[in-house]
Coordinates of C-alpha atoms in Angstrom, one line a residue:
X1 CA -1.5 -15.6 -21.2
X2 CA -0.9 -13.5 -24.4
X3 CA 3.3 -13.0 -25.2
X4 CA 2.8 -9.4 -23.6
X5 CA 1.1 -10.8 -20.7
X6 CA 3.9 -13.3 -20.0
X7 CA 7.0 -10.1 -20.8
X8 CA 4.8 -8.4 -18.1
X9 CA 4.8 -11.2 -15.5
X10 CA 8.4 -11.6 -15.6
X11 CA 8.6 -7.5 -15.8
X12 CA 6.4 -6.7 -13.0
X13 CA 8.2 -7.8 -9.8
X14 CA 11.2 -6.3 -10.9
X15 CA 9.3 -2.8 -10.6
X16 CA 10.1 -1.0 -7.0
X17 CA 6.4 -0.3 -7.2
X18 CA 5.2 -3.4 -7.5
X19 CA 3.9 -4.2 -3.7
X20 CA 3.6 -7.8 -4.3
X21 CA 7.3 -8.8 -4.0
X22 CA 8.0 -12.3 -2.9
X23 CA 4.8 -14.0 -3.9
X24 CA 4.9 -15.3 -6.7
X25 CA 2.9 -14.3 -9.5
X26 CA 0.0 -16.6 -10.8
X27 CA -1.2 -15.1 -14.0
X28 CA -1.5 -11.7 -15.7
X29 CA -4.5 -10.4 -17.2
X30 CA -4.5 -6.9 -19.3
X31 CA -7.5 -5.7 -18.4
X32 CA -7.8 -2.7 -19.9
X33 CA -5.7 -0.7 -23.0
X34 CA -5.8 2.9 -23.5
X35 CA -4.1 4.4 -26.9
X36 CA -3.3 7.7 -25.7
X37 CA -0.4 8.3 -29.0
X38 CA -0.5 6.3 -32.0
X39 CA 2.7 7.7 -34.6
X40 CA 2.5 5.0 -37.2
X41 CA 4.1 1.3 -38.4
X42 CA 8.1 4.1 -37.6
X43 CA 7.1 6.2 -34.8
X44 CA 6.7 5.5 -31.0
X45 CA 3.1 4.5 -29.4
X46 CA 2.0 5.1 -25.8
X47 CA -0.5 3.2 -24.2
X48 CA -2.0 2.7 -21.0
X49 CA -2.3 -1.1 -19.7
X50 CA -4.5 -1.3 -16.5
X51 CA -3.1 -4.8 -15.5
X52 CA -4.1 -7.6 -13.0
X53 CA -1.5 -9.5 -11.5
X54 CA -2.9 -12.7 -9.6
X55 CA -1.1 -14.0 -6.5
X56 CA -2.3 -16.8 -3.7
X57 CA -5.9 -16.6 -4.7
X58 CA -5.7 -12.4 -4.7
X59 CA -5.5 -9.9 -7.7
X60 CA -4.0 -6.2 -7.6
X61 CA -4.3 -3.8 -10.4
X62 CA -1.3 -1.9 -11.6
X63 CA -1.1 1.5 -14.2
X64 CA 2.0 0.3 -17.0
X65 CA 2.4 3.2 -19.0
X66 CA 3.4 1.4 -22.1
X67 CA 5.8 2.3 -25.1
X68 CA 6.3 0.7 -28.7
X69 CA 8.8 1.1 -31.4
X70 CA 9.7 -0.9 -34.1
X71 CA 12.8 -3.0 -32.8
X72 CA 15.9 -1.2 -34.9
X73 CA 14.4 2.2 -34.4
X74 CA 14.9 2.1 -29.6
X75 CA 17.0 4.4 -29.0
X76 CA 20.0 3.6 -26.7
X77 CA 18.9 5.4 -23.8
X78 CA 15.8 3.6 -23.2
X79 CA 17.2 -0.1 -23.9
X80 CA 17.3 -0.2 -20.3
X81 CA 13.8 0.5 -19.8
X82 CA 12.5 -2.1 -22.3
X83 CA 10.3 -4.9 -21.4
X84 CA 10.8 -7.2 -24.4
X85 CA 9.8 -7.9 -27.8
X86 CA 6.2 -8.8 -28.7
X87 CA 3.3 -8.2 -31.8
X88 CA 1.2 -5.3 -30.5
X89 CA -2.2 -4.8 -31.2
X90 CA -1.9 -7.4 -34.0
X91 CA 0.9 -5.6 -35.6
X92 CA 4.2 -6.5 -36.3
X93 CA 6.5 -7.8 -33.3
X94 CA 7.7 -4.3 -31.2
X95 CA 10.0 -3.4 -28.4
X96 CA 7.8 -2.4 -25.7
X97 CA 9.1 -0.6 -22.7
X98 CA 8.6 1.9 -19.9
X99 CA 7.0 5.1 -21.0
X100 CA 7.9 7.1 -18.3
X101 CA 11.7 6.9 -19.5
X102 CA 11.0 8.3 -22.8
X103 CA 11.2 12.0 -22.9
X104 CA 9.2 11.9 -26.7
X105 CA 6.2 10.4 -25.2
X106 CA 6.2 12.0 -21.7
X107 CA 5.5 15.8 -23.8
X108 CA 3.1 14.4 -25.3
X109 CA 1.8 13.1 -22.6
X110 CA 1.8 16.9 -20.8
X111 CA 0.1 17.8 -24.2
X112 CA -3.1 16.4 -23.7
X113 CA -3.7 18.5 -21.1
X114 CA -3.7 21.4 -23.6
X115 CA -6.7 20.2 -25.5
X116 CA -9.8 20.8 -25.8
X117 CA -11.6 19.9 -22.6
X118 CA -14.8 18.8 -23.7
X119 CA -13.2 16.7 -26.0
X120 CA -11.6 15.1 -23.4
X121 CA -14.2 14.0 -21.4
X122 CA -15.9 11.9 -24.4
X123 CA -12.1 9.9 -24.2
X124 CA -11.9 6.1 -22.5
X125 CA -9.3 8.2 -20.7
X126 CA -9.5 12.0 -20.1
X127 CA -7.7 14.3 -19.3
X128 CA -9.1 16.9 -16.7
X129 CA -7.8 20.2 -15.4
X130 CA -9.1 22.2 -12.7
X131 CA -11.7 25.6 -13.1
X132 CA -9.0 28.7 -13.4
X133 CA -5.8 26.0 -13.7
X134 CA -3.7 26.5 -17.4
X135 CA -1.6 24.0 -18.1
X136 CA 0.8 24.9 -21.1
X137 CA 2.7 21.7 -22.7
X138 CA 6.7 22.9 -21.4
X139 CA 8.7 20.2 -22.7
X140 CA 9.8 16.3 -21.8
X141 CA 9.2 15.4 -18.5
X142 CA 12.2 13.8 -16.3
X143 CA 11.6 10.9 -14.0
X144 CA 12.3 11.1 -10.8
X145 CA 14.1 8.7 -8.5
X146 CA 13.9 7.1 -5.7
X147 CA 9.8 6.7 -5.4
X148 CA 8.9 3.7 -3.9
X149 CA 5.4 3.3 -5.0
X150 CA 4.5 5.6 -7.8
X151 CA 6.0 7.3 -11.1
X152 CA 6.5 11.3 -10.5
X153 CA 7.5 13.1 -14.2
X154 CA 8.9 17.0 -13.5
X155 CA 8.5 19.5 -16.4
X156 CA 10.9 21.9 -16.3
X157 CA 10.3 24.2 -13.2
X158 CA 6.4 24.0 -13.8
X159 CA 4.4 20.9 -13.3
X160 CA 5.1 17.3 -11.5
X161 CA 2.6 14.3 -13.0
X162 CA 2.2 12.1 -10.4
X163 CA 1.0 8.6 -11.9
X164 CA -0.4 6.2 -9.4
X165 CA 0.8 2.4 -10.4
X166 CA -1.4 0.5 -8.0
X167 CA -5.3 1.4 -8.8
X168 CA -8.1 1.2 -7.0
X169 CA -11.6 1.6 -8.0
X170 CA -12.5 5.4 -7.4
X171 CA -11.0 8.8 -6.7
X172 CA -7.8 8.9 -5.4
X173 CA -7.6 10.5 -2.0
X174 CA -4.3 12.2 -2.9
X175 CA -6.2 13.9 -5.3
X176 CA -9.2 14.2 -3.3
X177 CA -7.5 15.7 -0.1
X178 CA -5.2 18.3 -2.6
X179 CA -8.3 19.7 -4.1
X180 CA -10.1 20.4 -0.7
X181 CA -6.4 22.2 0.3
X182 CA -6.3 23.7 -2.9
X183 CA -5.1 27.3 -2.2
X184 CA -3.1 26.0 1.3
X185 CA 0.4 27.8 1.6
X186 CA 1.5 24.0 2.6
X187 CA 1.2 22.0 -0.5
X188 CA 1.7 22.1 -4.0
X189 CA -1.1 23.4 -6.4
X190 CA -3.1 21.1 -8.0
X191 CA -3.9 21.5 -11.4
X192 CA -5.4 18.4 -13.0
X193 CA -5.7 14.8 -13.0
X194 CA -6.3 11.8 -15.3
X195 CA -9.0 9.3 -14.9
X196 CA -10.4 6.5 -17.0
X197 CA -13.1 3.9 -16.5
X198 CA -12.1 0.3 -14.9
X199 CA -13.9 -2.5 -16.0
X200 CA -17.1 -3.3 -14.3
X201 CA -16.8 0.0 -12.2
X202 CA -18.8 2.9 -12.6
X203 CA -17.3 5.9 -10.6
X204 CA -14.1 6.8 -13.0
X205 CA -10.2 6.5 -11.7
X206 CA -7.6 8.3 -10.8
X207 CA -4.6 7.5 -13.2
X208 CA -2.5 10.3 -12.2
X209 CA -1.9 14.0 -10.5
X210 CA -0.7 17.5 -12.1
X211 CA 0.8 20.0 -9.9
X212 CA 2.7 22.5 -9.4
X213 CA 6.2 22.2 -8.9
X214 CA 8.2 23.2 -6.4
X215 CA 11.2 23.9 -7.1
X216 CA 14.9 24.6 -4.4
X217 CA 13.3 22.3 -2.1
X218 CA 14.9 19.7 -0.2
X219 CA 13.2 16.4 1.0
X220 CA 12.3 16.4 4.6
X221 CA 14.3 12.9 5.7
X222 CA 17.3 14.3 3.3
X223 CA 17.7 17.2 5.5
X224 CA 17.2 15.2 8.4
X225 CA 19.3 12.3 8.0
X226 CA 22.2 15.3 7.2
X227 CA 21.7 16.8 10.3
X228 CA 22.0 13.1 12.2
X229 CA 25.1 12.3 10.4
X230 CA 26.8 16.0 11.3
X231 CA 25.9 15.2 14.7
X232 CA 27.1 11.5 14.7
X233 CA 30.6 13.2 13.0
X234 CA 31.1 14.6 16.4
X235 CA 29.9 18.4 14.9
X236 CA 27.1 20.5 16.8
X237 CA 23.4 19.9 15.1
X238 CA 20.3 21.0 15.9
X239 CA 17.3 20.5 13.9
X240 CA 15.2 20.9 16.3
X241 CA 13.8 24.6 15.0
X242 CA 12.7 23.0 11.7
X243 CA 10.7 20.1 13.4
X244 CA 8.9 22.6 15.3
X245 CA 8.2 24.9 12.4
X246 CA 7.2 21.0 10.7
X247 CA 4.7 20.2 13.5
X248 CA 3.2 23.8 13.3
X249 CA 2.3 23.2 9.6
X250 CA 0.8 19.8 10.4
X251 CA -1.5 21.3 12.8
X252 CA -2.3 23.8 10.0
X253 CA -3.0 21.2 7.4
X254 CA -5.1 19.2 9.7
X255 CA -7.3 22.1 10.6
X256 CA -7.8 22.9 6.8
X257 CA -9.0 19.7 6.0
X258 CA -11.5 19.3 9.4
X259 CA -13.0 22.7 7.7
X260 CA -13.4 21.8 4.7
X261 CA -14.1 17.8 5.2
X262 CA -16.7 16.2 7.4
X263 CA -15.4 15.4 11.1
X264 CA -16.8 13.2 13.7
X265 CA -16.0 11.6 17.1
X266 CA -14.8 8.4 17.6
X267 CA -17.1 6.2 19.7
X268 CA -16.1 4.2 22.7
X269 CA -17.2 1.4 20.8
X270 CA -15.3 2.3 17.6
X271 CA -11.6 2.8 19.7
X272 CA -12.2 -0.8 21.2
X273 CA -12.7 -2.3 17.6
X274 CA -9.9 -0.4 16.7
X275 CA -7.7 -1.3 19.6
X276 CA -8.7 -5.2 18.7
X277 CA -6.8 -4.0 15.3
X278 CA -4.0 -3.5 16.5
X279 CA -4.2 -6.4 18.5
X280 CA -4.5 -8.5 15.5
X281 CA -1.4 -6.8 13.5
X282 CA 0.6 -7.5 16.0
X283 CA -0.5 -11.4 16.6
X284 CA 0.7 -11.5 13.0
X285 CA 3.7 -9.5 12.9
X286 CA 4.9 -11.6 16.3
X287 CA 4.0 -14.9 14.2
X288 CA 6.4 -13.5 11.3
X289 CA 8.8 -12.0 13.5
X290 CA 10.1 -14.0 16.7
X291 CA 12.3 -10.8 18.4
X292 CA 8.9 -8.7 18.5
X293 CA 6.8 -11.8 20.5
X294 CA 8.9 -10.9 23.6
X295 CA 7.8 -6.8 24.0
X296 CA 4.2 -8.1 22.9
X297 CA 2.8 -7.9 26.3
X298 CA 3.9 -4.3 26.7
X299 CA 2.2 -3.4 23.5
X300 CA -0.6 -5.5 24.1
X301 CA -1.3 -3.6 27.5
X302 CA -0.7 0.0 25.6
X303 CA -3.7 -1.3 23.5
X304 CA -5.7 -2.3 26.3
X305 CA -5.2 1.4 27.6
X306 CA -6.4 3.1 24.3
X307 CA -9.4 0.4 24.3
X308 CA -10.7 2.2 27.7
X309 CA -10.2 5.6 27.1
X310 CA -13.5 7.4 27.2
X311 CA -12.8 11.2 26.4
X312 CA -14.2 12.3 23.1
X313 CA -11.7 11.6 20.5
X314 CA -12.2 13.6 17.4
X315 CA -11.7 12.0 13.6
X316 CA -11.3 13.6 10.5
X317 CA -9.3 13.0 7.1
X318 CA -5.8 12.8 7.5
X319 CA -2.9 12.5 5.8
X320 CA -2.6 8.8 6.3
X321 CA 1.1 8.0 5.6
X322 CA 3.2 10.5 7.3
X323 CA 6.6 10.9 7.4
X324 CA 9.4 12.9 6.2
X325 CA 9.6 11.6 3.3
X326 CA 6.2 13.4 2.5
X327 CA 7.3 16.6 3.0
X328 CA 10.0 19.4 1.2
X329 CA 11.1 22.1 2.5
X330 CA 11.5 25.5 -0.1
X331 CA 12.5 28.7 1.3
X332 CA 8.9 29.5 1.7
X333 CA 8.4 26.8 4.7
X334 CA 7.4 23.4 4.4
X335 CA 4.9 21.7 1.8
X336 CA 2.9 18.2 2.7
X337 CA 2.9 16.0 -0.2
X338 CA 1.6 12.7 -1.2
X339 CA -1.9 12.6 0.7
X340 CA -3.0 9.0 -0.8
X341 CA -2.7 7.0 2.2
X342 CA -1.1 3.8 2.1
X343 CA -1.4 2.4 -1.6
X344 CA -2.3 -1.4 -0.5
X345 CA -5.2 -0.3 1.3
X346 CA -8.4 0.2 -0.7
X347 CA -9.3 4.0 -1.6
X348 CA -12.7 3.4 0.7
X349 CA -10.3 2.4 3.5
X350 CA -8.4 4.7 3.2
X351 CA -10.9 7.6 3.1
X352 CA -12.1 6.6 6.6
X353 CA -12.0 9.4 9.2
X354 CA -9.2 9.2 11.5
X355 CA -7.2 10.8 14.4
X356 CA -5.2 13.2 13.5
X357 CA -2.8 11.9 16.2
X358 CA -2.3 9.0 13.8
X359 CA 0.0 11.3 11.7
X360 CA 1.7 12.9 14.4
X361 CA 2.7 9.5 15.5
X362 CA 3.6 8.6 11.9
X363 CA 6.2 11.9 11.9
X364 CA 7.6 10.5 15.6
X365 CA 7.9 7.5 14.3
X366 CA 9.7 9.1 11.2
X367 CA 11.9 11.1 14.0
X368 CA 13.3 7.6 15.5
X369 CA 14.0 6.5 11.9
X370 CA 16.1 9.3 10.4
X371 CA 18.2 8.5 13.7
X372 CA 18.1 4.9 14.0
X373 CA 19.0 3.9 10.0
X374 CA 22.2 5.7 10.3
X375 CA 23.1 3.4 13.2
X376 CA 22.7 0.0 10.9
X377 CA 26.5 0.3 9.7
X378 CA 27.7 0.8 13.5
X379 CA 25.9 -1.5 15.6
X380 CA 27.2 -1.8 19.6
X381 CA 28.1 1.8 19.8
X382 CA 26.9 3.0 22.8
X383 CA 27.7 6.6 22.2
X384 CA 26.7 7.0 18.7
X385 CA 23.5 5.3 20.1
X386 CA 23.1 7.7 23.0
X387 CA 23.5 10.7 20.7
X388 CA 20.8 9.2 17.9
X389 CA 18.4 8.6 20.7
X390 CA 18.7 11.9 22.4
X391 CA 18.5 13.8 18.9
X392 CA 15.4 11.8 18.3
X393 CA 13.8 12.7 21.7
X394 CA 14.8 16.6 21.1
X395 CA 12.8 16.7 17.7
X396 CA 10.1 14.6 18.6
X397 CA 9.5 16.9 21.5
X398 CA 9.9 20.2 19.6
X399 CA 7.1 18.8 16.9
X400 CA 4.8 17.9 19.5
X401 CA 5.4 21.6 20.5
X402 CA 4.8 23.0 17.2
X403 CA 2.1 21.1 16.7
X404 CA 0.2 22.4 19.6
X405 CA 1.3 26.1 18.8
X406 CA -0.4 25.4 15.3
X407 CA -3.5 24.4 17.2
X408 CA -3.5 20.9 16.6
X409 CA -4.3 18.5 20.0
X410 CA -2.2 18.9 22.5
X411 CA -0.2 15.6 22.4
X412 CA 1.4 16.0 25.3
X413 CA -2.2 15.9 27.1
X414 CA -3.2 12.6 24.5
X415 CA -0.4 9.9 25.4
X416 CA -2.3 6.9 25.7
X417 CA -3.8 7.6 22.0
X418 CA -0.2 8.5 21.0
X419 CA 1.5 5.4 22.3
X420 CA -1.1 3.1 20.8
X421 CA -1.0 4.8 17.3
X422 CA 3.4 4.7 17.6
X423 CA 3.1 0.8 18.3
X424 CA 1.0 0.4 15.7
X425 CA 2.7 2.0 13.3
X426 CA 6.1 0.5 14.3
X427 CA 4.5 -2.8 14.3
X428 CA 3.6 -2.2 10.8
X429 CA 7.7 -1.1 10.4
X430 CA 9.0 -4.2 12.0
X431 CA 6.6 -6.2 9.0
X432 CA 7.5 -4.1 6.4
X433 CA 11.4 -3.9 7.0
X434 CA 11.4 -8.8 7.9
X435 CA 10.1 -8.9 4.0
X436 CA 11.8 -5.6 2.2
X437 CA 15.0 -4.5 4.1
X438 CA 15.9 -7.2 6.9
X439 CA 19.2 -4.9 7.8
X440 CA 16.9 -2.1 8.8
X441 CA 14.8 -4.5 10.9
X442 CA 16.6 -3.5 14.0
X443 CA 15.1 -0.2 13.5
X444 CA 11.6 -0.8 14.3
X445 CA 12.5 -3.2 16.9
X446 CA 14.6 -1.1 19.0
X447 CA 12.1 1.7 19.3
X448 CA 9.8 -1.0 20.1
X449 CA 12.2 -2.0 22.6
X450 CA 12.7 1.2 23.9
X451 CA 9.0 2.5 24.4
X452 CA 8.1 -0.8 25.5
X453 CA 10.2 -0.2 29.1
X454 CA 8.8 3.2 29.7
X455 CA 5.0 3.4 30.4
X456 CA 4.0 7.2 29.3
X457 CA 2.0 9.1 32.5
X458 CA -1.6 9.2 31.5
X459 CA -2.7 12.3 30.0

């Protein structure tokens, strides 16, 4: 490995967004370098790496959006975000760090947007924008916190630049899905994107996302987890009014994309392969985690039931990840966010058709979290436990209800799908929180628990 390559090695599973934590890291390859600013031997360069990172016989590509200076000239806000000290390019040895925390190279970055288009395309990376979109450079852009899996960049009240730091061959579906919703009340405009050429690969990919920004919002599980812990202080809270307003404009973003994406039906063939799935995740999940092997014979025969249904069950493009984290709320009503899917899965998996009851699940499973995390500090309280649960139930209930209103499917009259797409998910939970967040583990594993020892009436 070059010196870079070994500063990026160390570097990379330090990154929140880096989704191979705990495996140790074989070898990193750049694959791939993009010189999107070049300001001389004293100014600051910007260049896009497309990195492979090799673990246990597997390889993952990852966006580094990569700054140089010369070593005297890093300014002290940004010695944080620096990587280490290496020859770039040839040249002389240079600090290189983390674009994305250097406001001079993030405006420049918005910049490009601004030129001339057809330029653009002849680029190794280009920067696109979207028939009767303006983009108009507006300053620095500042980094938002708190993203687990990507980099988000706000400028000023205007634009949010989404870059995606896992990469998959292809068109991102986050992209993808925004364009075909483009004009939709419920999520933020897009405006452009930026795509460049992986090696060996000829449909182009998404680096990143421009849209609109939207600003005096508040994130969906913020508002949520408030109104748990007002409730939890012994104060009246009812949230219940906003879930079903949430579920309403579900069902309204669901029926956008069935009109404007293909649809189909799921086979009887196709929900058994599926139910054997789930079977699988949660062989492995039970193997990993011991507590969940003992409610595996409930979930198993929640699978069995979704394997034998036989009513039509419609498919489409869905959200894919969905939870409150995905969506804000402005004064306006709430806006989806976020539509790539799960960012370890493969773009072509992830653009598979789907139930759209796999995202109401993915909100009632959201539901049970905002309630259940803020019990991990006060385990054994029956009464704080009773009062998460029951707010839980009341909000699940009142999406479901919006939902329906909006004229999505009727969940109420789909429990067997439901269940089977809840366990699933949760099973998934229970994985994720054993190798990330082992005090949130009892999370998952009580609602397991819970649904586990009450059997839903067939609907």
């Amino acid at each position: 490995m070059s010196q870079l390559e070994e500063l990026l090695a160390v570097w990379l599973p330090r990154q929140r967004w880096f989704s191979g934590k705990g495996i140790p890291i074989r070898r990193v390859r750049v694959e791939s370098r993009y010189t999107l600013v070049s300001a001389g031997p004293g100014g600051p360069d910007l260049n896009v790496l497309v990195v492979q990172a090799g673990q246990r016989g597997t390889s993952s590509r990852y966006q580094v959006m990569l700054g140089s200076r010369p070593p005297r000239s890093l300014p002290p806000h940004l010695a944080r975000s620096a990587i280490g000290v290496c020859p770039v390019a040839g040249g002389r040895p240079r600090v290189v760090y983390d674009a994305a925390h250097d406001p001079q190279l993030t405006s420049m970055l918005l910049e490009r947007f601004t030129c001339d288009e057809d330029g653009e395309r002849r680029g190794r990376v280009r920067f696109r924008t979207l028939p009767g979109a303006e983009v108009r450079a507006c300053g620095s852009g500042r980094l938002l916190t708190g993203e687990q899996s990507n980099t988000s960049l706000v400028y000023g009240n205007d634009y949010v630049l989404k870059t995606f730091r896992r990469l998959w061959p292809g068109r991102n579906p986050d992209l993808e899905l925004n364009m075909a919703l483009s004009g939709s009340p419920y999520v933020a405009r897009p405006c452009g994107w930026i795509e460049a050429d992986l090696s060996g690969h000829t449909t182009p990919t998404t680096l990143a996302l421009l849209q609109t920004f939207v600003p005096d919002a508040t994130d969906g599980w913020v508002l949520a987890t408030e109104n748990v812990r007002t409730l939890l202080d012994g104060e009246d809270a009812d949230f219940s009014e906003e879930s079903a307003r949430l579920g309403h404009t579900t069902a309204k973003v669901h029926s956008s994309l069935a009109q404007a994406l293909p649809t189909d039906v799921l086979s009887p063939v196709s929900a058994a392969e599926l139910a054997d799935a789930m079977v699988e995740r949660l062989a492995m999940a039970s193997g990993e985690v011991p507590e969940l092997a003992e409610h595996a014979p409930r979930v198993m025969e929640a699978y069995a039931d979704f394997a034998r249904v036989d009513e039509p069950l419609p498919i489409q493009r869905i959200h894919g990840d969905y939870h409150l984290g995905q969506v804000i709320r402005p004064e306006s009503g709430w806006v989806l966010l976020d539509f790539e899917g799960e960012p370890t899965v493969s773009v072509r998996e992830r653009q598979r058709l789907s139930s759209p009851l796999r995202d109401v699940a993915g909100m009632l499973r959201s539901f049970d979290y905002a309630a259940g995390y803020l019990l991990v500090g006060h385990p054994g309280d029956p009464e704080l436990a009773w009062a998460a649960q029951a707010w839980a139930r009341r909000n699940r209930e009142a999406f479901c209800r919006g939902y329906a209103d909006g004229g999505g499917a009727d969940p109420e009259k789909h429990l067997i799908v439901l269940r089977a797409f809840e366990f699933d998910k949760a099973v998934y939970e229970v994985l994720y929180e054993a190798r990330n967040r082992p005090d949130w583990l009892r999370v998952p594993l009580d609602s397991i628990a819970t649904a586990a020892g009450a059997p839903p009436v067939p609907g």
